[in-house]
PDB file of C-alpha atoms and ligand atoms in Angstrom:
ATOM      1  CA  MET A  21       0.066   0.009  -0.005  1.00  0.00           C
ATOM      2  CA  SER A  22       1.442   3.342  -1.025  1.00  0.00           C
ATOM      3  CA  PRO A  23       1.801   5.895   1.769  1.00  0.00           C
ATOM      4  CA  ARG A  24       0.684   8.527  -0.664  1.00  0.00           C
ATOM      5  CA  LYS A  25      -2.976   9.394  -1.338  1.00  0.00           C
ATOM      6  CA  PHE A  26      -3.766   9.046  -5.031  1.00  0.00           C
ATOM      7  CA  PHE A  27      -4.250  12.358  -6.759  1.00  0.00           C
ATOM      8  CA  VAL A  28      -6.186  12.988  -9.979  1.00  0.00           C
ATOM      9  CA  GLY A  29      -6.347  16.352 -11.538  1.00  0.00           C
ATOM     10  CA  GLY A  30      -8.403  17.299 -14.655  1.00  0.00           C
ATOM     11  CA  ASN A  31      -6.843  20.094 -16.698  1.00  0.00           C
ATOM     12  CA  TRP A  32      -9.623  21.583 -18.769  1.00  0.00           C
ATOM     13  CA  LYS A  33      -7.221  23.842 -20.542  1.00  0.00           C
ATOM     14  CA  MET A  34      -9.040  26.550 -22.768  1.00  0.00           C
ATOM     15  CA  ASN A  35     -12.097  24.410 -23.356  1.00  0.00           C
ATOM     16  CA  GLY A  36     -15.759  24.388 -22.590  1.00  0.00           C
ATOM     17  CA  ASN A  37     -18.462  26.851 -21.760  1.00  0.00           C
ATOM     18  CA  LYS A  38     -21.030  27.141 -18.973  1.00  0.00           C
ATOM     19  CA  LYS A  39     -23.209  24.573 -20.754  1.00  0.00           C
ATOM     20  CA  SER A  40     -20.732  21.928 -21.402  1.00  0.00           C
ATOM     21  CA  LEU A  41     -18.767  22.396 -18.210  1.00  0.00           C
ATOM     22  CA  GLY A  42     -22.097  22.403 -16.231  1.00  0.00           C
ATOM     23  CA  GLU A  43     -23.039  19.159 -17.791  1.00  0.00           C
ATOM     24  CA  LEU A  44     -19.554  17.724 -16.978  1.00  0.00           C
ATOM     25  CA  ILE A  45     -19.961  18.945 -13.332  1.00  0.00           C
ATOM     26  CA  THR A  46     -23.363  17.325 -13.033  1.00  0.00           C
ATOM     27  CA  THR A  47     -21.804  14.005 -14.011  1.00  0.00           C
ATOM     28  CA  LEU A  48     -18.845  14.320 -11.667  1.00  0.00           C
ATOM     29  CA  ASN A  49     -21.102  15.280  -8.810  1.00  0.00           C
ATOM     30  CA  SER A  50     -23.420  12.394  -9.298  1.00  0.00           C
ATOM     31  CA  ALA A  51     -20.643   9.768  -9.928  1.00  0.00           C
ATOM     32  CA  LYS A  52     -19.293   7.454  -7.269  1.00  0.00           C
ATOM     33  CA  LEU A  53     -15.831   8.680  -6.706  1.00  0.00           C
ATOM     34  CA  ASN A  54     -13.304   6.767  -4.556  1.00  0.00           C
ATOM     35  CA  ALA A  55     -12.917   8.664  -1.224  1.00  0.00           C
ATOM     36  CA  GLU A  56      -9.252   7.470  -1.143  1.00  0.00           C
ATOM     37  CA  THR A  57      -8.446   9.838  -4.178  1.00  0.00           C
ATOM     38  CA  ASP A  58      -8.009  13.505  -4.139  1.00  0.00           C
ATOM     39  CA  VAL A  59      -9.774  15.043  -7.109  1.00  0.00           C
ATOM     40  CA  VAL A  60      -9.032  18.492  -8.484  1.00  0.00           C
ATOM     41  CA  CYS A  61     -10.543  20.276 -11.546  1.00  0.00           C
ATOM     42  CA  GLY A  62      -8.479  22.874 -13.393  1.00  0.00           C
ATOM     43  CA  ALA A  63     -10.939  25.416 -14.748  1.00  0.00           C
ATOM     44  CA  PRO A  64     -10.401  28.202 -17.145  1.00  0.00           C
ATOM     45  CA  THR A  65     -10.045  31.517 -15.369  1.00  0.00           C
ATOM     46  CA  ALA A  66     -13.427  32.717 -16.557  1.00  0.00           C
ATOM     47  CA  TYR A  67     -15.010  29.675 -15.052  1.00  0.00           C
ATOM     48  CA  LEU A  68     -13.248  29.287 -11.747  1.00  0.00           C
ATOM     49  CA  ASP A  69     -15.911  30.859  -9.756  1.00  0.00           C
ATOM     50  CA  PHE A  70     -18.619  28.910 -11.647  1.00  0.00           C
ATOM     51  CA  ALA A  71     -16.761  25.559 -11.239  1.00  0.00           C
ATOM     52  CA  ARG A  72     -16.331  26.236  -7.470  1.00  0.00           C
ATOM     53  CA  GLN A  73     -20.059  27.061  -7.087  1.00  0.00           C
ATOM     54  CA  LYS A  74     -21.227  24.022  -9.015  1.00  0.00           C
ATOM     55  CA  LEU A  75     -18.893  21.392  -7.946  1.00  0.00           C
ATOM     56  CA  ASP A  76     -19.308  19.194  -4.893  1.00  0.00           C
ATOM     57  CA  ALA A  77     -17.176  20.329  -2.067  1.00  0.00           C
ATOM     58  CA  LYS A  78     -15.226  17.059  -2.231  1.00  0.00           C
ATOM     59  CA  ILE A  79     -13.805  18.045  -5.541  1.00  0.00           C
ATOM     60  CA  ALA A  80     -11.213  20.748  -5.400  1.00  0.00           C
ATOM     61  CA  VAL A  81     -10.776  23.523  -8.014  1.00  0.00           C
ATOM     62  CA  ALA A  82      -7.543  24.603  -9.493  1.00  0.00           C
ATOM     63  CA  ALA A  83      -6.522  27.602 -11.601  1.00  0.00           C
ATOM     64  CA  GLN A  84      -4.279  26.776 -14.627  1.00  0.00           C
ATOM     65  CA  ASN A  85      -1.850  29.489 -14.001  1.00  0.00           C
ATOM     66  CA  CYS A  86      -1.283  32.630 -11.780  1.00  0.00           C
ATOM     67  CA  TYR A  87       1.189  35.461 -11.523  1.00  0.00           C
ATOM     68  CA  LYS A  88       3.902  35.973  -9.000  1.00  0.00           C
ATOM     69  CA  VAL A  89       2.710  38.861  -7.004  1.00  0.00           C
ATOM     70  CA  ALA A  90      -0.602  39.646  -5.299  1.00  0.00           C
ATOM     71  CA  SER A  91      -1.957  42.598  -7.275  1.00  0.00           C
ATOM     72  CA  GLY A  92      -0.964  45.435  -9.469  1.00  0.00           C
ATOM     73  CA  ALA A  93      -0.530  46.668 -13.062  1.00  0.00           C
ATOM     74  CA  PHE A  94      -0.411  43.330 -14.747  1.00  0.00           C
ATOM     75  CA  THR A  95      -2.999  43.221 -17.471  1.00  0.00           C
ATOM     76  CA  GLY A  96      -4.441  39.817 -18.117  1.00  0.00           C
ATOM     77  CA  GLU A  97      -3.021  38.104 -15.147  1.00  0.00           C
ATOM     78  CA  ILE A  98      -4.620  36.647 -11.942  1.00  0.00           C
ATOM     79  CA  SER A  99      -3.153  36.280  -8.455  1.00  0.00           C
ATOM     80  CA  PRO A 100      -3.334  33.517  -5.867  1.00  0.00           C
ATOM     81  CA  ALA A 101      -5.270  35.977  -3.716  1.00  0.00           C
ATOM     82  CA  MET A 102      -7.953  36.058  -6.407  1.00  0.00           C
ATOM     83  CA  ILE A 103      -7.917  32.314  -6.876  1.00  0.00           C
ATOM     84  CA  LYS A 104      -8.471  31.767  -3.179  1.00  0.00           C
ATOM     85  CA  ASP A 105     -11.146  34.530  -3.136  1.00  0.00           C
ATOM     86  CA  VAL A 106     -13.375  32.479  -5.371  1.00  0.00           C
ATOM     87  CA  GLY A 107     -12.770  29.321  -3.302  1.00  0.00           C
ATOM     88  CA  ALA A 108     -10.262  27.502  -5.436  1.00  0.00           C
ATOM     89  CA  THR A 109      -7.373  25.974  -3.560  1.00  0.00           C
ATOM     90  CA  TRP A 110      -4.900  24.807  -6.194  1.00  0.00           C
ATOM     91  CA  VAL A 111      -2.975  26.115  -9.022  1.00  0.00           C
ATOM     92  CA  ILE A 112      -1.275  24.378 -11.940  1.00  0.00           C
ATOM     93  CA  LEU A 113       2.168  25.983 -12.662  1.00  0.00           C
ATOM     94  CA  GLY A 114       4.874  25.290 -15.224  1.00  0.00           C
ATOM     95  CA  HIS A 115       2.540  23.365 -17.642  1.00  0.00           C
ATOM     96  CA  SER A 116       4.260  22.501 -20.924  1.00  0.00           C
ATOM     97  CA  GLU A 117       1.903  24.864 -22.753  1.00  0.00           C
ATOM     98  CA  ARG A 118       2.938  27.726 -20.471  1.00  0.00           C
ATOM     99  CA  ARG A 119       6.568  26.767 -21.026  1.00  0.00           C
ATOM    100  CA  HIS A 120       6.607  26.193 -24.774  1.00  0.00           C
ATOM    101  CA  VAL A 121       3.654  28.266 -26.105  1.00  0.00           C
ATOM    102  CA  PHE A 122       4.032  31.224 -23.767  1.00  0.00           C
ATOM    103  CA  LEU A 123       7.676  30.863 -23.270  1.00  0.00           C
ATOM    104  CA  GLU A 124       7.643  30.928 -19.406  1.00  0.00           C
ATOM    105  CA  THR A 125      11.150  30.396 -18.060  1.00  0.00           C
ATOM    106  CA  ASP A 126      12.103  28.148 -15.258  1.00  0.00           C
ATOM    107  CA  GLU A 127      12.921  31.218 -13.182  1.00  0.00           C
ATOM    108  CA  LEU A 128       9.513  32.680 -13.639  1.00  0.00           C
ATOM    109  CA  ILE A 129       7.940  29.320 -12.791  1.00  0.00           C
ATOM    110  CA  GLY A 130       9.909  29.178  -9.673  1.00  0.00           C
ATOM    111  CA  GLN A 131       8.837  32.679  -8.628  1.00  0.00           C
ATOM    112  CA  LYS A 132       5.218  31.745  -9.173  1.00  0.00           C
ATOM    113  CA  VAL A 133       5.483  28.513  -7.183  1.00  0.00           C
ATOM    114  CA  ALA A 134       7.088  30.480  -4.292  1.00  0.00           C
ATOM    115  CA  HIS A 135       4.356  33.078  -4.316  1.00  0.00           C
ATOM    116  CA  ALA A 136       1.371  30.653  -4.695  1.00  0.00           C
ATOM    117  CA  LEU A 137       2.690  28.536  -1.826  1.00  0.00           C
ATOM    118  CA  SER A 138       3.292  31.627   0.364  1.00  0.00           C
ATOM    119  CA  GLU A 139      -0.377  32.487  -0.307  1.00  0.00           C
ATOM    120  CA  GLY A 140      -1.526  29.079   0.868  1.00  0.00           C
ATOM    121  CA  LEU A 141      -2.497  27.534  -2.416  1.00  0.00           C
ATOM    122  CA  GLY A 142      -1.600  23.993  -3.304  1.00  0.00           C
ATOM    123  CA  VAL A 143       0.661  23.736  -6.439  1.00  0.00           C
ATOM    124  CA  ILE A 144       0.571  21.247  -9.176  1.00  0.00           C
ATOM    125  CA  ALA A 145       4.064  21.783 -10.554  1.00  0.00           C
ATOM    126  CA  CYS A 146       4.617  20.398 -14.071  1.00  0.00           C
ATOM    127  CA  ILE A 147       7.801  19.199 -15.676  1.00  0.00           C
ATOM    128  CA  GLY A 148       8.665  17.080 -18.752  1.00  0.00           C
ATOM    129  CA  GLU A 149      10.982  16.663 -21.600  1.00  0.00           C
ATOM    130  CA  LYS A 150      10.285  17.242 -25.326  1.00  0.00           C
ATOM    131  CA  LEU A 151      10.606  14.454 -27.836  1.00  0.00           C
ATOM    132  CA  ASP A 152      13.921  15.621 -29.186  1.00  0.00           C
ATOM    133  CA  GLN A 153      15.323  15.730 -25.663  1.00  0.00           C
ATOM    134  CA  ARG A 154      14.129  12.199 -24.961  1.00  0.00           C
ATOM    135  CA  GLU A 155      15.644  11.113 -28.193  1.00  0.00           C
ATOM    136  CA  ALA A 156      18.895  12.832 -27.312  1.00  0.00           C
ATOM    137  CA  GLY A 157      18.879  10.828 -24.084  1.00  0.00           C
ATOM    138  CA  ILE A 158      18.672  13.847 -21.857  1.00  0.00           C
ATOM    139  CA  THR A 159      15.199  13.227 -20.286  1.00  0.00           C
ATOM    140  CA  GLU A 160      16.700  13.060 -16.790  1.00  0.00           C
ATOM    141  CA  LYS A 161      18.827  16.105 -17.179  1.00  0.00           C
ATOM    142  CA  VAL A 162      15.766  18.187 -18.362  1.00  0.00           C
ATOM    143  CA  VAL A 163      13.497  17.095 -15.676  1.00  0.00           C
ATOM    144  CA  PHE A 164      15.955  17.316 -12.953  1.00  0.00           C
ATOM    145  CA  GLU A 165      16.792  20.861 -14.053  1.00  0.00           C
ATOM    146  CA  GLN A 166      13.075  21.909 -14.069  1.00  0.00           C
ATOM    147  CA  THR A 167      12.520  20.222 -10.744  1.00  0.00           C
ATOM    148  CA  LYS A 168      15.384  22.116  -9.178  1.00  0.00           C
ATOM    149  CA  PHE A 169      13.918  25.421 -10.001  1.00  0.00           C
ATOM    150  CA  ILE A 170      10.725  24.397  -8.441  1.00  0.00           C
ATOM    151  CA  ALA A 171      12.417  22.727  -5.384  1.00  0.00           C
ATOM    152  CA  ASP A 172      14.439  25.900  -4.648  1.00  0.00           C
ATOM    153  CA  ASN A 173      11.192  27.667  -4.120  1.00  0.00           C
ATOM    154  CA  VAL A 174       9.430  25.205  -1.947  1.00  0.00           C
ATOM    155  CA  LYS A 175       9.526  25.250   1.888  1.00  0.00           C
ATOM    156  CA  ASP A 176       6.428  23.136   2.655  1.00  0.00           C
ATOM    157  CA  TRP A 177       6.327  20.035   0.304  1.00  0.00           C
ATOM    158  CA  SER A 178       2.956  18.924   1.686  1.00  0.00           C
ATOM    159  CA  LYS A 179       1.311  21.442  -0.553  1.00  0.00           C
ATOM    160  CA  VAL A 180       3.108  20.419  -3.777  1.00  0.00           C
ATOM    161  CA  VAL A 181       2.172  17.833  -6.237  1.00  0.00           C
ATOM    162  CA  LEU A 182       4.859  17.043  -8.948  1.00  0.00           C
ATOM    163  CA  ALA A 183       3.325  16.308 -12.337  1.00  0.00           C
ATOM    164  CA  TYR A 184       5.630  14.589 -14.889  1.00  0.00           C
ATOM    165  CA  GLU A 185       4.181  15.307 -18.292  1.00  0.00           C
ATOM    166  CA  PRO A 186       6.423  14.374 -21.206  1.00  0.00           C
ATOM    167  CA  VAL A 187       5.686  16.964 -23.930  1.00  0.00           C
ATOM    168  CA  TRP A 188       5.484  14.271 -26.599  1.00  0.00           C
ATOM    169  CA  ALA A 189       2.660  12.492 -24.856  1.00  0.00           C
ATOM    170  CA  ILE A 190       0.436  15.583 -24.333  1.00  0.00           C
ATOM    171  CA  GLY A 191      -2.630  15.658 -26.579  1.00  0.00           C
ATOM    172  CA  THR A 192      -0.994  13.338 -28.979  1.00  0.00           C
ATOM    173  CA  GLY A 193      -2.823  10.158 -28.053  1.00  0.00           C
ATOM    174  CA  LYS A 194       0.633   8.732 -27.372  1.00  0.00           C
ATOM    175  CA  THR A 195       0.596   7.705 -23.725  1.00  0.00           C
ATOM    176  CA  ALA A 196       3.987   6.962 -22.130  1.00  0.00           C
ATOM    177  CA  THR A 197       4.068   3.191 -21.295  1.00  0.00           C
ATOM    178  CA  PRO A 198       3.795   2.374 -17.697  1.00  0.00           C
ATOM    179  CA  GLN A 199       7.401   1.378 -17.746  1.00  0.00           C
ATOM    180  CA  GLN A 200       8.493   4.622 -19.299  1.00  0.00           C
ATOM    181  CA  ALA A 201       6.647   6.672 -16.794  1.00  0.00           C
ATOM    182  CA  GLN A 202       7.700   4.560 -13.771  1.00  0.00           C
ATOM    183  CA  GLU A 203      11.307   4.881 -14.867  1.00  0.00           C
ATOM    184  CA  VAL A 204      11.150   8.682 -14.705  1.00  0.00           C
ATOM    185  CA  HIS A 205       8.976   8.776 -11.599  1.00  0.00           C
ATOM    186  CA  ILE A 206      11.466   6.686  -9.549  1.00  0.00           C
ATOM    187  CA  LYS A 207      14.299   8.860 -10.781  1.00  0.00           C
ATOM    188  CA  LEU A 208      12.430  12.022  -9.653  1.00  0.00           C
ATOM    189  CA  ARG A 209      11.832  10.405  -6.306  1.00  0.00           C
ATOM    190  CA  ASP A 210      15.558   9.658  -5.944  1.00  0.00           C
ATOM    191  CA  TRP A 211      16.223  13.197  -6.940  1.00  0.00           C
ATOM    192  CA  LEU A 212      13.915  14.423  -4.147  1.00  0.00           C
ATOM    193  CA  LYS A 213      15.627  12.129  -1.616  1.00  0.00           C
ATOM    194  CA  THR A 214      19.179  13.282  -2.589  1.00  0.00           C
ATOM    195  CA  ASN A 215      18.304  16.929  -2.875  1.00  0.00           C
ATOM    196  CA  VAL A 216      15.477  17.553  -0.473  1.00  0.00           C
ATOM    197  CA  SER A 217      15.046  14.783   1.996  1.00  0.00           C
ATOM    198  CA  GLU A 218      13.998  11.044   2.446  1.00  0.00           C
ATOM    199  CA  GLN A 219      10.765  12.252   3.998  1.00  0.00           C
ATOM    200  CA  VAL A 220       9.803  14.480   1.186  1.00  0.00           C
ATOM    201  CA  ALA A 221      10.821  11.747  -1.362  1.00  0.00           C
ATOM    202  CA  GLN A 222       8.404   9.289   0.240  1.00  0.00           C
ATOM    203  CA  SER A 223       5.471  11.604   0.835  1.00  0.00           C
ATOM    204  CA  THR A 224       5.308  13.746  -2.305  1.00  0.00           C
ATOM    205  CA  ARG A 225       2.852  12.738  -4.917  1.00  0.00           C
ATOM    206  CA  ILE A 226       4.430  12.423  -8.418  1.00  0.00           C
ATOM    207  CA  ILE A 227       1.567  12.193 -10.845  1.00  0.00           C
ATOM    208  CA  TYR A 228       1.682  11.373 -14.652  1.00  0.00           C
ATOM    209  CA  GLY A 229       0.201  13.342 -17.465  1.00  0.00           C
ATOM    210  CA  GLY A 230       0.024  12.846 -21.261  1.00  0.00           C
ATOM    211  CA  SER A 231      -2.878  11.157 -23.045  1.00  0.00           C
ATOM    212  CA  VAL A 232      -4.140   9.348 -20.043  1.00  0.00           C
ATOM    213  CA  THR A 233      -7.479   7.573 -20.875  1.00  0.00           C
ATOM    214  CA  GLY A 234      -9.977   5.163 -19.332  1.00  0.00           C
ATOM    215  CA  GLY A 235      -8.051   2.476 -21.230  1.00  0.00           C
ATOM    216  CA  THR A 236      -4.546   3.244 -20.105  1.00  0.00           C
ATOM    217  CA  CYS A 237      -5.142   4.548 -16.470  1.00  0.00           C
ATOM    218  CA  LYS A 238      -5.320   1.177 -14.537  1.00  0.00           C
ATOM    219  CA  GLU A 239      -1.879  -0.165 -15.644  1.00  0.00           C
ATOM    220  CA  LEU A 240      -0.327   3.187 -15.162  1.00  0.00           C
ATOM    221  CA  ALA A 241      -1.798   3.480 -11.654  1.00  0.00           C
ATOM    222  CA  SER A 242      -0.395   0.057 -10.754  1.00  0.00           C
ATOM    223  CA  GLN A 243       3.053   1.363 -11.013  1.00  0.00           C
ATOM    224  CA  HIS A 244       4.787   1.939  -7.661  1.00  0.00           C
ATOM    225  CA  ASP A 245       5.798   5.560  -8.067  1.00  0.00           C
ATOM    226  CA  ILE A 246       2.825   6.832 -10.017  1.00  0.00           C
ATOM    227  CA  ASP A 247       0.648   8.472  -7.525  1.00  0.00           C
ATOM    228  CA  GLY A 248      -2.015   9.794  -9.828  1.00  0.00           C
ATOM    229  CA  PHE A 249      -2.645  11.681 -13.104  1.00  0.00           C
ATOM    230  CA  LEU A 250      -3.030  15.050 -14.626  1.00  0.00           C
ATOM    231  CA  VAL A 251      -5.633  14.616 -17.301  1.00  0.00           C
ATOM    232  CA  GLY A 252      -6.289  16.815 -20.251  1.00  0.00           C
ATOM    233  CA  GLY A 253      -8.666  15.745 -23.067  1.00  0.00           C
ATOM    234  CA  ALA A 254     -10.145  12.807 -21.131  1.00  0.00           C
ATOM    235  CA  SER A 255     -10.990  15.051 -18.155  1.00  0.00           C
ATOM    236  CA  LEU A 256     -13.787  16.744 -20.232  1.00  0.00           C
ATOM    237  CA  LYS A 257     -15.580  13.456 -20.782  1.00  0.00           C
ATOM    238  CA  PRO A 258     -17.470  11.182 -18.449  1.00  0.00           C
ATOM    239  CA  GLU A 259     -14.428   8.811 -18.789  1.00  0.00           C
ATOM    240  CA  PHE A 260     -12.822  10.994 -16.260  1.00  0.00           C
ATOM    241  CA  VAL A 261     -14.635   9.171 -13.580  1.00  0.00           C
ATOM    242  CA  GLU A 262     -12.964   5.950 -14.578  1.00  0.00           C
ATOM    243  CA  ILE A 263      -9.598   7.708 -14.372  1.00  0.00           C
ATOM    244  CA  ILE A 264     -10.416   9.044 -10.855  1.00  0.00           C
ATOM    245  CA  ASN A 265     -11.264   5.508  -9.806  1.00  0.00           C
ATOM    246  CA  ALA A 266      -8.233   3.928 -11.578  1.00  0.00           C
ATOM    247  CA  LYS A 267      -6.386   2.874  -8.361  1.00  0.00           C
ATOM    248  CA  HIS A 268      -9.183   0.889  -6.515  1.00  0.00           C
TER     249      HIS A 268
HETATM  250  P1  13P B 318      -3.863  15.323 -22.560  1.00  0.00           P
HETATM  251  O1  13P B 318      -4.455  14.342 -21.444  1.00  0.00           O
HETATM  252  O2  13P B 318      -4.940  15.830 -23.372  1.00  0.00           O
HETATM  253  O3  13P B 318      -2.679  14.655 -23.224  1.00  0.00           O
HETATM  254  O4  13P B 318      -3.179  16.437 -21.777  1.00  0.00           O
HETATM  255  C1  13P B 318      -2.320  16.246 -20.679  1.00  0.00           C
HETATM  256  C2  13P B 318      -2.062  17.520 -19.981  1.00  0.00           C
HETATM  257  O5  13P B 318      -1.394  18.360 -20.627  1.00  0.00           O
HETATM  258  C3  13P B 318      -2.572  17.676 -18.656  1.00  0.00           C
HETATM  259  O6  13P B 318      -2.108  18.798 -18.070  1.00  0.00           O
END
């Protein structure tokens, strides 16, 4: 039995509207969800308040990004204070789309992690290599470096979930094999042991993201160091329930 509580996040990305998300929420609220799993839905900023008001209290809500300070002249940004004000308790930071489409640097992501944690939000911190990096054999180097920028900004690891999302598996239908994911997860746990502490390595949830589906979730969940998922496309479908219940 893993000492870590299974954690499944849905990342809705820039999808949905009140009608479709409302229907999805109705499905989630009425589904039988395993109580041994933490469930978090990452809503678009415009629907954070809506999602928090409609979702059952047992399902947490996450923002998909935030800025590194509390308020000010930063057009288009939102702060952890605002996220908390609408009742959401988590934020996804360092997602590959933020890194590669919006060119967020490791340094900025680290600053965001520090600020979000100081404001009391839970942080789903994402890392992952691109296909050319995997093919060049530098997956470890890439994810360790990304993790270091995150770790340098964390004091309390109990509020952090590390999401390993290989970029080549995101939105491609090409899920990492359970062995490929497990291999990176155990290396990340070793990295935490060496660079943070044994206790943090054992207690921190390391979740996998990248084309997780109802069909692939069970075998992935059976791997010792896979403590849950961050789900994109399939989190917008009733299939998300199956993924939430993958472990039990
Ligand atoms: P997909 O599940 O659509 O591949 O997206 C994964 C992801 O980016 C979750 O954050």
